PDB file of C-alpha atoms in Angstrom:
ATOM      1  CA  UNK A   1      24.209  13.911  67.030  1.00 61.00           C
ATOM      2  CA  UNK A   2      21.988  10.497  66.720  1.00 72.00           C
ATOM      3  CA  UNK A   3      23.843   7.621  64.634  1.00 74.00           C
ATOM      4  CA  UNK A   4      20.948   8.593  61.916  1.00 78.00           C
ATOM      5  CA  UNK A   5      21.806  11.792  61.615  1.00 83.00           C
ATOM      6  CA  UNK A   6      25.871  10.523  61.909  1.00 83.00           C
ATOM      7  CA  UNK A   7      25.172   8.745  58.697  1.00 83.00           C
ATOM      8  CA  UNK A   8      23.228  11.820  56.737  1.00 88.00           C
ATOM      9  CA  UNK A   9      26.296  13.453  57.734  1.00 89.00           C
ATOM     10  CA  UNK A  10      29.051  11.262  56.071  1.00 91.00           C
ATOM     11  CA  UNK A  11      27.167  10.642  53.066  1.00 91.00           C
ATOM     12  CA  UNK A  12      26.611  14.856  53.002  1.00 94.00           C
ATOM     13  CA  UNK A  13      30.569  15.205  53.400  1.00 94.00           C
ATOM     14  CA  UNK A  14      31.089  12.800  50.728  1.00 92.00           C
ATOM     15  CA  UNK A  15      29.043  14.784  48.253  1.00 93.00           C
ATOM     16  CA  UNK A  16      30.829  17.921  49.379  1.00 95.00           C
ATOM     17  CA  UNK A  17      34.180  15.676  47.978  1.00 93.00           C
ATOM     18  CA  UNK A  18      32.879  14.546  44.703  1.00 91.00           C
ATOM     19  CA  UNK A  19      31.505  18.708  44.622  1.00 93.00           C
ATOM     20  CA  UNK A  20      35.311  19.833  44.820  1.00 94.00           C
ATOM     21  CA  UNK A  21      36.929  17.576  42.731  1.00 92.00           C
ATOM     22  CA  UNK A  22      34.523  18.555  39.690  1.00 89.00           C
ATOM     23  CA  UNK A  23      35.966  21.535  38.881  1.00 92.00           C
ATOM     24  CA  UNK A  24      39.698  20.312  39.096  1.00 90.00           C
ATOM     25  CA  UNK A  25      38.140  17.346  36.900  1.00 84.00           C
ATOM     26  CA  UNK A  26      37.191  19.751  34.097  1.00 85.00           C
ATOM     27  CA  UNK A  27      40.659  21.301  34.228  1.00 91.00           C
ATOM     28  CA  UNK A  28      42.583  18.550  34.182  1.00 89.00           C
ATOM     29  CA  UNK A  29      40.401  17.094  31.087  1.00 84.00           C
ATOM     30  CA  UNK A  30      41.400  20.754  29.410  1.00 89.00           C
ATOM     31  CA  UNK A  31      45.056  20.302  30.021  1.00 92.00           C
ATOM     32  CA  UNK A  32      45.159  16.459  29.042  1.00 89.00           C
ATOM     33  CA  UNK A  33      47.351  17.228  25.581  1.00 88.00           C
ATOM     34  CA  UNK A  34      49.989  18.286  28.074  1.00 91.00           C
ATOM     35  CA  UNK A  35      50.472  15.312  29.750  1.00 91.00           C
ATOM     36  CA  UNK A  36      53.718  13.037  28.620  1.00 91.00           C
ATOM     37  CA  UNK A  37      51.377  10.150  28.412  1.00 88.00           C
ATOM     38  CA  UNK A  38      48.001   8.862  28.839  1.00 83.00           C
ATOM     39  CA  UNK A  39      48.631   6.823  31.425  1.00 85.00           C
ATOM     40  CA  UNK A  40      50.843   9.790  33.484  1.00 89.00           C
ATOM     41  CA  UNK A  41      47.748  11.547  33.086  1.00 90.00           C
ATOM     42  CA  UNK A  42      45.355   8.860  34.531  1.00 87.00           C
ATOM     43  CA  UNK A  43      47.718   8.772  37.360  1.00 88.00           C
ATOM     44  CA  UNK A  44      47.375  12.035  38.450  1.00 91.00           C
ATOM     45  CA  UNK A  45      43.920  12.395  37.740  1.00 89.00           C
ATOM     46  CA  UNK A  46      43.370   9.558  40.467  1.00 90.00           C
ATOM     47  CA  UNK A  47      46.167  11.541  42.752  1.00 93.00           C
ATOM     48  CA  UNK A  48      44.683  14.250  42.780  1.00 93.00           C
ATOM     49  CA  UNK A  49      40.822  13.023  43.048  1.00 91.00           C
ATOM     50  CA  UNK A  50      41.898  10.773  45.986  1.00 93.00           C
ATOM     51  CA  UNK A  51      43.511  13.586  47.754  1.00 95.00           C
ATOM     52  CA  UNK A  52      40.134  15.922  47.617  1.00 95.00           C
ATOM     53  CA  UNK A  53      37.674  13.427  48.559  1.00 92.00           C
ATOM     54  CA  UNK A  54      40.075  11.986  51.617  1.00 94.00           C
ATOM     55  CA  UNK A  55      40.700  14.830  53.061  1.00 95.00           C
ATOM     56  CA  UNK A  56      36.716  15.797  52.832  1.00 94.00           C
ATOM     57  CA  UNK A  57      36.143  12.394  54.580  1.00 92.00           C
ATOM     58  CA  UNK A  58      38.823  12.393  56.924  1.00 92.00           C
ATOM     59  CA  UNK A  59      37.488  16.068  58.015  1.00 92.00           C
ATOM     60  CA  UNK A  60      34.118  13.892  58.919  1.00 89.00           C
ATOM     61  CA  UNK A  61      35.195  12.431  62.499  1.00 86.00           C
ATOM     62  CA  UNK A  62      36.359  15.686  63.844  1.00 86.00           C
ATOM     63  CA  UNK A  63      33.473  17.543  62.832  1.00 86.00           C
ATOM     64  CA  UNK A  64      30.985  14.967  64.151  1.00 82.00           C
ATOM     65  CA  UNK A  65      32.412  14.865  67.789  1.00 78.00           C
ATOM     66  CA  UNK A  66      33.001  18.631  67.877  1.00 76.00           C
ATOM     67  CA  UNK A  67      36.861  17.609  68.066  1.00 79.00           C
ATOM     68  CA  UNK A  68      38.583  20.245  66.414  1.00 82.00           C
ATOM     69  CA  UNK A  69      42.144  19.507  66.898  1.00 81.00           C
ATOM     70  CA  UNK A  70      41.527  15.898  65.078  1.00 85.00           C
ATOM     71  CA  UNK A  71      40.180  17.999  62.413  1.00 90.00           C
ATOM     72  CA  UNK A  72      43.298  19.213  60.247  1.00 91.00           C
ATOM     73  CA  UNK A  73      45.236  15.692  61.438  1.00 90.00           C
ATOM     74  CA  UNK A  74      41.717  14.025  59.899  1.00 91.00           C
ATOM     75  CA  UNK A  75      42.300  16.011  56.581  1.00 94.00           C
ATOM     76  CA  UNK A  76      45.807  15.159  55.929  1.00 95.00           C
ATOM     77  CA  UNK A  77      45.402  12.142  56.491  1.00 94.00           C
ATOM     78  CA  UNK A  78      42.804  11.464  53.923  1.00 93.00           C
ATOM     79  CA  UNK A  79      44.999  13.347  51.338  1.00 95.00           C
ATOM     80  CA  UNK A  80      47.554  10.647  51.840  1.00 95.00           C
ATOM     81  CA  UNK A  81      45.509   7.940  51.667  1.00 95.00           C
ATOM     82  CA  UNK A  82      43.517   9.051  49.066  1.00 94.00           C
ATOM     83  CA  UNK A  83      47.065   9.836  46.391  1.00 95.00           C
ATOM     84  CA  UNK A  84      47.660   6.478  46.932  1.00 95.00           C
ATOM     85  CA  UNK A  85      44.502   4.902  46.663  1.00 93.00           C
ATOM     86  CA  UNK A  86      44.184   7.332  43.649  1.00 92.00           C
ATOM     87  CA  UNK A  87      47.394   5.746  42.306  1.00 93.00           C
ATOM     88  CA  UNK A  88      46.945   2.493  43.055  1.00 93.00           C
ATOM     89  CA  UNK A  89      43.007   1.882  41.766  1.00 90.00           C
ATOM     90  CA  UNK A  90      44.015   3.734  38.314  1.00 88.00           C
ATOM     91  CA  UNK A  91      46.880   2.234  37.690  1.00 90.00           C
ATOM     92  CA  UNK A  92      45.108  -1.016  38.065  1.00 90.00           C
ATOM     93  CA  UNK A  93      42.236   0.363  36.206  1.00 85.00           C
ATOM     94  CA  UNK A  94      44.604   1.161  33.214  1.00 81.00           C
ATOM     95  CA  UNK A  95      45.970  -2.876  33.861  1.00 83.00           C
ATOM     96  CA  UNK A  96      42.038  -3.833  33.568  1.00 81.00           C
ATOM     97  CA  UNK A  97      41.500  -2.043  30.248  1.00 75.00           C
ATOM     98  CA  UNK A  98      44.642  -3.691  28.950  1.00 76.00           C
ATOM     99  CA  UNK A  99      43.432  -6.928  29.491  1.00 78.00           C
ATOM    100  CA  UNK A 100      39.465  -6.918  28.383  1.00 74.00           C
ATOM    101  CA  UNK A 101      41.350  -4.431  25.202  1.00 70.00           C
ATOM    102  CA  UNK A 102      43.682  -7.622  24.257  1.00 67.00           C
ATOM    103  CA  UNK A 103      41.912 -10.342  25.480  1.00 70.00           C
ATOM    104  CA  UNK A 104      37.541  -9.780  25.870  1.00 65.00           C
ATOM    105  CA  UNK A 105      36.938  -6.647  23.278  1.00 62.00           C
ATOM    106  CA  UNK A 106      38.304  -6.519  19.807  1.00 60.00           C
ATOM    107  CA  UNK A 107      36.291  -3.810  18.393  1.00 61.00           C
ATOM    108  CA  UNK A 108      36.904  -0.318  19.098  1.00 68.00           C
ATOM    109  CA  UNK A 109      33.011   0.588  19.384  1.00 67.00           C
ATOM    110  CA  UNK A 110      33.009  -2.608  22.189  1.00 64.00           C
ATOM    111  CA  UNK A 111      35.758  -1.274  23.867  1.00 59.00           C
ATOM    112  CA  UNK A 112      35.045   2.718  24.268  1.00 66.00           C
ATOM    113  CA  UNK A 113      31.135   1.876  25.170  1.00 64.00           C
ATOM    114  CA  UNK A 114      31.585  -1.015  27.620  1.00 69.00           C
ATOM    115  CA  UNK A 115      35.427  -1.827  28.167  1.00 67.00           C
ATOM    116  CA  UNK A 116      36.542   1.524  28.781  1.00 71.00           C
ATOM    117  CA  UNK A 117      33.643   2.125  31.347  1.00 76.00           C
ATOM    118  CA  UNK A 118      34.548  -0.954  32.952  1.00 80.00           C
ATOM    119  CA  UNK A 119      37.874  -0.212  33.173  1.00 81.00           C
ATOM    120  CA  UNK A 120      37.184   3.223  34.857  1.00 80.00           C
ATOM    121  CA  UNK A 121      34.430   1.321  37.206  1.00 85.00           C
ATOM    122  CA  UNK A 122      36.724  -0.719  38.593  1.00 86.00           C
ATOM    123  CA  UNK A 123      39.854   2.262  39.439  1.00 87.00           C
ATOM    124  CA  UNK A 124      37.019   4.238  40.798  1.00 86.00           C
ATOM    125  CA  UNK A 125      36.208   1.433  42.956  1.00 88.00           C
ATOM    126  CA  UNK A 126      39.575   0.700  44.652  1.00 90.00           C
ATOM    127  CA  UNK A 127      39.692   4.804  45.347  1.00 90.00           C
ATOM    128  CA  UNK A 128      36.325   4.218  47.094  1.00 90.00           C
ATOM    129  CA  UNK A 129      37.472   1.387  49.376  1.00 91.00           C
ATOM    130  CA  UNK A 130      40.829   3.759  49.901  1.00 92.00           C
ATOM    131  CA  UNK A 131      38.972   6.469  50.942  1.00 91.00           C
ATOM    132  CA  UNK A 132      36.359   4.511  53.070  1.00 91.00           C
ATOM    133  CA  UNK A 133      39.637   3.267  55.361  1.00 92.00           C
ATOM    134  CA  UNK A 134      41.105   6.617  55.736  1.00 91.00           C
ATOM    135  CA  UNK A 135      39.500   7.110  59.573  1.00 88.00           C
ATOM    136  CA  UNK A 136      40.563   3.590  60.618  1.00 89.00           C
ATOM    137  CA  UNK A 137      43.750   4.819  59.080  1.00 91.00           C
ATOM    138  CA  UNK A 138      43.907   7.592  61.517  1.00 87.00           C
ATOM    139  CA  UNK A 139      43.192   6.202  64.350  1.00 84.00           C
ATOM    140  CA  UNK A 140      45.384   3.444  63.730  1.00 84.00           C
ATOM    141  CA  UNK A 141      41.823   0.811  64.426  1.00 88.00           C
ATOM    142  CA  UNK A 142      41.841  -2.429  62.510  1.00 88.00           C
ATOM    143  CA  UNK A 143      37.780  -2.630  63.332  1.00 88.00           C
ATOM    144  CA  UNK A 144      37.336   0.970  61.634  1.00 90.00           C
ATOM    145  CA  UNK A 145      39.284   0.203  58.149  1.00 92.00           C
ATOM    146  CA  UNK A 146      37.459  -3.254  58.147  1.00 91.00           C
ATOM    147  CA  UNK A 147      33.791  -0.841  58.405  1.00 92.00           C
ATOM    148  CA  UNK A 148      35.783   1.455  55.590  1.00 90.00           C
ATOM    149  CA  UNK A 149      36.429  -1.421  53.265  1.00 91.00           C
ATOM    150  CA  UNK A 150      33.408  -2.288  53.195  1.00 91.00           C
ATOM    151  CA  UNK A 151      31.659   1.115  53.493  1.00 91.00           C
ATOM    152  CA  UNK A 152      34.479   2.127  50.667  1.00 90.00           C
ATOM    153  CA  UNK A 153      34.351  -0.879  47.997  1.00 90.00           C
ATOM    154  CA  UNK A 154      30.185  -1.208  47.859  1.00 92.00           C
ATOM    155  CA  UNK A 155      29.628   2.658  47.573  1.00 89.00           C
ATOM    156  CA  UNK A 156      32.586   2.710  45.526  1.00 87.00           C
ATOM    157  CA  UNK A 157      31.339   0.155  43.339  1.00 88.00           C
ATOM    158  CA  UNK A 158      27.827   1.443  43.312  1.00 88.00           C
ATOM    159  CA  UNK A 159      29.227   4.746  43.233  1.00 85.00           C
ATOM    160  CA  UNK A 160      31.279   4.452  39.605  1.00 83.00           C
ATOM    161  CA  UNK A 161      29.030   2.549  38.354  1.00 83.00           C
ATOM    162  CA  UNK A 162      27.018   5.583  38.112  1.00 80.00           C
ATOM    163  CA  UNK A 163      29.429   8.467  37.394  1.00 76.00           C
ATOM    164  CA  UNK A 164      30.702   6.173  34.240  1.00 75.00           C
ATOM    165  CA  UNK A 165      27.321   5.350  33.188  1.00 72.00           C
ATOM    166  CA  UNK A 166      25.561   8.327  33.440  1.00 69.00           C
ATOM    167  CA  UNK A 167      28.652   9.726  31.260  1.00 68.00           C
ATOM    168  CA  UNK A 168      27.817   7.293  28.613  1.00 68.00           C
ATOM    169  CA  UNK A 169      24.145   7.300  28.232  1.00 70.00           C
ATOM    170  CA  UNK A 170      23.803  11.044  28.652  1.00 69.00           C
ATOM    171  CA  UNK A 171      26.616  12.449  26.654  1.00 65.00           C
ATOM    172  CA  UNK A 172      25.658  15.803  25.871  1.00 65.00           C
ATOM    173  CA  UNK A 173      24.754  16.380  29.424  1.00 64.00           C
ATOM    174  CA  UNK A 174      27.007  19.032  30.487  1.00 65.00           C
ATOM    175  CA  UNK A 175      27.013  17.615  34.453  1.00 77.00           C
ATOM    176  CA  UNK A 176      26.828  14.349  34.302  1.00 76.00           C
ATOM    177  CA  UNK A 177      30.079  14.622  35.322  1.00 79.00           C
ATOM    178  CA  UNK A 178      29.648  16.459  38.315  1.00 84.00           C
ATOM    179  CA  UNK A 179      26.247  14.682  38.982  1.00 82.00           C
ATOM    180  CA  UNK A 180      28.411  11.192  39.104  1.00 83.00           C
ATOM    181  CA  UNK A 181      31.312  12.584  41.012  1.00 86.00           C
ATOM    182  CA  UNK A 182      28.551  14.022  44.054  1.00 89.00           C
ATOM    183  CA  UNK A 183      26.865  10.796  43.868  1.00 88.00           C
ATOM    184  CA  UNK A 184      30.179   8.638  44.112  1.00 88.00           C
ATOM    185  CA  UNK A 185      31.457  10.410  46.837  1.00 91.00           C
ATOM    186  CA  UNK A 186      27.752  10.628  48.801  1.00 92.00           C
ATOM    187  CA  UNK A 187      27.400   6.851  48.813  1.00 91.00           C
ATOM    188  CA  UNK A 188      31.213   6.148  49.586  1.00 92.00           C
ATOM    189  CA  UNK A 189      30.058   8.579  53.230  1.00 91.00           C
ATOM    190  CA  UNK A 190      26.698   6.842  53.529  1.00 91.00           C
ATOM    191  CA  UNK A 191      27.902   3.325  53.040  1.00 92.00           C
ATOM    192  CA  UNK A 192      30.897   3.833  55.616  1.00 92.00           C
ATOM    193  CA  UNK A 193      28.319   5.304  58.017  1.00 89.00           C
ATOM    194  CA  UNK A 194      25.702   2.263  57.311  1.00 89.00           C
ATOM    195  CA  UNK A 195      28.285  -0.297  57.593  1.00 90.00           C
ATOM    196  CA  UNK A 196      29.904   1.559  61.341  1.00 89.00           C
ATOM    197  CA  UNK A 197      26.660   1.374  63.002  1.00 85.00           C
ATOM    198  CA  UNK A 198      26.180  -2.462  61.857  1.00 86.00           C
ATOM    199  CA  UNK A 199      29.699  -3.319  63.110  1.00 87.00           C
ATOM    200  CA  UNK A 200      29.323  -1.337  66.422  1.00 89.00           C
ATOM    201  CA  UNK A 201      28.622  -3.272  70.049  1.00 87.00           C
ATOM    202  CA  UNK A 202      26.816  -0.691  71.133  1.00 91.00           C
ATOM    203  CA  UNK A 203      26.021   2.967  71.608  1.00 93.00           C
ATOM    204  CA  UNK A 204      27.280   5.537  74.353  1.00 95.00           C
ATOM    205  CA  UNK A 205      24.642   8.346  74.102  1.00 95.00           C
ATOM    206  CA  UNK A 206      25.571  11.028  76.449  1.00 95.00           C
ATOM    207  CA  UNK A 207      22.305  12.530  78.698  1.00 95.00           C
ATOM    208  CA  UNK A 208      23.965  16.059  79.775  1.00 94.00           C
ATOM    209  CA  UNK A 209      25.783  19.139  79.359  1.00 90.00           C
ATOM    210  CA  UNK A 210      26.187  21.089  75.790  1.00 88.00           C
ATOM    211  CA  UNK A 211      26.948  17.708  73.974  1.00 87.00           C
ATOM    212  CA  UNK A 212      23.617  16.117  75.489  1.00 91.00           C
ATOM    213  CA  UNK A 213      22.248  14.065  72.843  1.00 90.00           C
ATOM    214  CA  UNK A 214      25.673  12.999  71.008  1.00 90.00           C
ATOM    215  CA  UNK A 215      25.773   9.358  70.370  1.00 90.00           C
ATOM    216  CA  UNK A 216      29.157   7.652  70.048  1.00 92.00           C
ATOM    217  CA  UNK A 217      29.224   3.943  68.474  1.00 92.00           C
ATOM    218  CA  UNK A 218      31.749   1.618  69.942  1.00 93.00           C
ATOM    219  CA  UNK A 219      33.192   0.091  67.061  1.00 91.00           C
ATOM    220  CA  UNK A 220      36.974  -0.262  68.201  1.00 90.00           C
ATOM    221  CA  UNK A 221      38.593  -2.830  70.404  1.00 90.00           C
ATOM    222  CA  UNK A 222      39.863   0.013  73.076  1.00 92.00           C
ATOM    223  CA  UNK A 223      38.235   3.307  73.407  1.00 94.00           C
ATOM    224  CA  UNK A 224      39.778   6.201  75.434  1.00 94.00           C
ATOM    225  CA  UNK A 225      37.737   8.584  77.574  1.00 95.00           C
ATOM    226  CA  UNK A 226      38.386  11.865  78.867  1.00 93.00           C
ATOM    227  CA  UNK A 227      39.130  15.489  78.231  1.00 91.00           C
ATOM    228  CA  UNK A 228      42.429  15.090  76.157  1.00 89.00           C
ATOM    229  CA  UNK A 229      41.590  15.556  72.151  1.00 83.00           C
ATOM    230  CA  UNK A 230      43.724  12.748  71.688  1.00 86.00           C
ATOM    231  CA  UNK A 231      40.882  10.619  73.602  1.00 89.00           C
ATOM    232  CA  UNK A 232      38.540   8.814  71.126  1.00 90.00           C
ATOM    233  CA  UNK A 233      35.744  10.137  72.956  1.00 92.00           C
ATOM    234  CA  UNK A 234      36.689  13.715  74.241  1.00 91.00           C
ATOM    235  CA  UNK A 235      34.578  15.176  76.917  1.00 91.00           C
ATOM    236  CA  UNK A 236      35.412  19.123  77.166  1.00 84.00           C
ATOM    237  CA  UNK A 237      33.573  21.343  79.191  1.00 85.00           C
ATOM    238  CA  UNK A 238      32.691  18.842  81.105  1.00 92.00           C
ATOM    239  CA  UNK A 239      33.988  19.063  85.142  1.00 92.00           C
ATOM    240  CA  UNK A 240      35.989  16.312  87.033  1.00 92.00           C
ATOM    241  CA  UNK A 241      37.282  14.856  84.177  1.00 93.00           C
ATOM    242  CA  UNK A 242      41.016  13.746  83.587  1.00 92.00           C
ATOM    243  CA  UNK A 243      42.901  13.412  80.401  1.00 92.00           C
ATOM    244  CA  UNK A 244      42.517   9.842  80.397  1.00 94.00           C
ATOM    245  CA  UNK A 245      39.862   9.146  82.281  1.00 95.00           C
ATOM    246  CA  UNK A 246      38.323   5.605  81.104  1.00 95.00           C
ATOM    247  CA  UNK A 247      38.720   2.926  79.276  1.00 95.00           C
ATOM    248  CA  UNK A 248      36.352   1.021  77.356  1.00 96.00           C
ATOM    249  CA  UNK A 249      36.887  -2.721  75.671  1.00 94.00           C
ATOM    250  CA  UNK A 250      35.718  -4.662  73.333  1.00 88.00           C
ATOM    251  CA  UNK A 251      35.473  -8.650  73.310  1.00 84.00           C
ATOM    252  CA  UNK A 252      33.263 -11.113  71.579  1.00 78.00           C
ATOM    253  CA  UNK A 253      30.083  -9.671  72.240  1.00 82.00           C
ATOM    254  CA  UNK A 254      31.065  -7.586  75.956  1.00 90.00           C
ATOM    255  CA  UNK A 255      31.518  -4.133  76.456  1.00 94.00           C
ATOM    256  CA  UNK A 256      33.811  -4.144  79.556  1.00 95.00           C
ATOM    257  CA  UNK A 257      34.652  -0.246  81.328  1.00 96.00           C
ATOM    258  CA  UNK A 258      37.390   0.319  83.559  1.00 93.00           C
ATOM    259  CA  UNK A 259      38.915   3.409  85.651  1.00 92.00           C
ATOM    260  CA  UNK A 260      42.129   4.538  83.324  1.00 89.00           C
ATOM    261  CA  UNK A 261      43.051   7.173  86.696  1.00 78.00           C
ATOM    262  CA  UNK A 262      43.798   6.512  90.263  1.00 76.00           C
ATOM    263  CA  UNK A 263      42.687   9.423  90.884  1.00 82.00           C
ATOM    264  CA  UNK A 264      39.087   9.423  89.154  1.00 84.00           C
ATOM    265  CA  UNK A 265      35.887   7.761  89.071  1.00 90.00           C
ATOM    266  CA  UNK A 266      33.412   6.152  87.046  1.00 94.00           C
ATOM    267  CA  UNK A 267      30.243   5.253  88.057  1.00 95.00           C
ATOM    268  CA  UNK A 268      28.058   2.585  86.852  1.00 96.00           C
ATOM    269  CA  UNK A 269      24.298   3.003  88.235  1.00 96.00           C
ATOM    270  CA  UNK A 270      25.502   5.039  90.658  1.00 93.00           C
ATOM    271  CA  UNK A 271      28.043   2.981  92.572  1.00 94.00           C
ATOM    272  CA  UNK A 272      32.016   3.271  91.860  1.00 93.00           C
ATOM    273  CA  UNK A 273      33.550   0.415  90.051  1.00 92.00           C
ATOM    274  CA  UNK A 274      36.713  -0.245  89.053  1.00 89.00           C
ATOM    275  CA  UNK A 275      35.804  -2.872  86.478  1.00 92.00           C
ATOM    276  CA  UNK A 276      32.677  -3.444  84.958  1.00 94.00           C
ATOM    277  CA  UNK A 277      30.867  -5.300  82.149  1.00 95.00           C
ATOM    278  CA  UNK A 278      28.222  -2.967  80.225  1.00 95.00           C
ATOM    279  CA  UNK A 279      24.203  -4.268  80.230  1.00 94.00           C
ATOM    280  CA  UNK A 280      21.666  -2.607  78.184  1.00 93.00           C
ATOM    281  CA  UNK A 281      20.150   0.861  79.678  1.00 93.00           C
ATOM    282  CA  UNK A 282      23.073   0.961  82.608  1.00 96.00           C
ATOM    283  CA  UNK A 283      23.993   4.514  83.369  1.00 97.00           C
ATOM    284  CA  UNK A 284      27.598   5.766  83.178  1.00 96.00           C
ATOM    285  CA  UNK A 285      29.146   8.995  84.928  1.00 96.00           C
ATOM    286  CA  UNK A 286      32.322   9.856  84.216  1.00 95.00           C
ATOM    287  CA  UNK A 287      33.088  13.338  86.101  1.00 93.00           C
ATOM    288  CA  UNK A 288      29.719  15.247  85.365  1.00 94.00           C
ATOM    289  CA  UNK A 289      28.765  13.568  82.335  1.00 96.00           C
ATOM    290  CA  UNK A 290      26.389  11.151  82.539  1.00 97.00           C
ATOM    291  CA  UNK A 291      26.179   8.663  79.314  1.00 97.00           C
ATOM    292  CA  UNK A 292      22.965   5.560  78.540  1.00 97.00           C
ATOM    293  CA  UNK A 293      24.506   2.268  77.147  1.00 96.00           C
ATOM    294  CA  UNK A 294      22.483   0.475  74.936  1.00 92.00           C
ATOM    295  CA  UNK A 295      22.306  -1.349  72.067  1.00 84.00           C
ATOM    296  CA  UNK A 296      21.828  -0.691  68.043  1.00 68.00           C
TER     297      UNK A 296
END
């Protein structure tokens, strides 16, 4: 899978999120009345949206590198992260409409067309920017939630914007709704994948075997190698390959591989090394897989 197609892909499991949580959206909206409060129900309408578009999302990485084990792990973890980012971004979205209602609008016509929108912009946007960390979340990476909150918070942003909007200058358009919601989640996937390959030091883009063709940006500090799924790059079906085979790390502007096994190899152009800093176009073999470093 190229890093263009990577980024079709996120943006394409985004829209799958924002397709799921339509129909809960409508049911919730039909059951509002039996809610103790409006605010109760705000809370659990951003719950329960943060939990279906995470989980899409953190589905993404596993089903990119053909990983299937980090699938389900992927998916629960985005649940998590998105209750509380669904939580967190409406209750401050409830503390925004407070404010502009007491402070900026005074008229109930200003309010429900532009304060009320706003309000709902901005808890929309902190779910985005929840959502968009949930793989760095995962993986426990510092340099992946720094791609998701920025991936998360612009397509977030951009995201809202147009599920509220659309809402209010189309109001008898039955899907606007749903329209917004595919649209939110598609650029909250697009935006994360746009903003990974920007922030990446490089590409590993493997040349054989049945994942020939798979790119892998190094955006983390360490990445793992081998055939363990709890490598960041797994290599199974592959032969000669232990568990954890190599290690690759980041700093300042190097890409620096080393041997992780005593008992293993890597080769770098063809000669062994224990050590070695990565150039453009050198060739990598790790057990029979053969990978081409370059740059983005």
């Amino acid at each position: 899978m190229t890093t263009f197609i990577r980024k079709l892909v996120y943006g394409f499991i985004g829209l799958l999120g924002g397709l799921a949580a339509w129909p809960v959206a409508e049911v919730l909206l039909q059951v509002q009345s039996s809610f103790p409060s409006f605010l109760v129900f705000t809370v659990s309408v951003g719950a329960v949206f943060g939990a279906i578009m995470g989980a899409f999302l953190g589905s993404s990485e596993g089903i990119m590198l053909s990983i299937k084990p980090r699938i389900v792990p992927g998916i629960v973890t985005g649940a998590a992260v998105g209750v509380v980012g669904g939580i967190v971004g409406f209750l401050i979205g409830q503390g925004v409409l407070l404010f502009i209602s007491e402070i900026v609008f005074h008229s109930n016509r200003s309010l429900r067309s532009i304060g009320i929108p706003i309000s709902r912009v901005v808890s929309w946007s902190f779910l985005g920017m929840f959502i968009g960390m949930v793989e760095g979340v995962r993986a426990l990476s510092w340099a992946k939630i720094k791609v998701g909150l920025l991936g998360g918070i612009i397509g977030g942003v951009l995201g809202s914007i147009l599920l509220e909007f659309l809402r209010t200058w189309y109001p008898d358009f039955i899907f606007a709704r749903l329209a917004g919601l595919m649209v939110f989640g598609m650029l909250i996937g697009a935006f994360y994948g746009l903003f990974e390959k920007r922030m990446s030091q490089g590409i590993l883009r493997l040349l054989n075997g049945k994942l020939k063709g798979k790119e892998y940006l190094l955006v983390q500090r360490k990445i793992k190698i081998g055939s363990s799924a709890k490598m960041d790059i797994q290599l199974s079906g592959y032969r000669d390959i232990a568990e954890n085979h190599a290690l690759l790390m980041r700093k300042r502007d190097e890409v620096t591989i080393k041997c992780s096994d005593v008992k293993s190899r890597v080769l770098v152009n063809e000669m062994k090394i224990d050590e070695h800093v990565l150039r453009f176009e050198d060739v990598v073999q790790i057990g029979s897989a053969k990978f081409l470093f370059y740059y983005k």
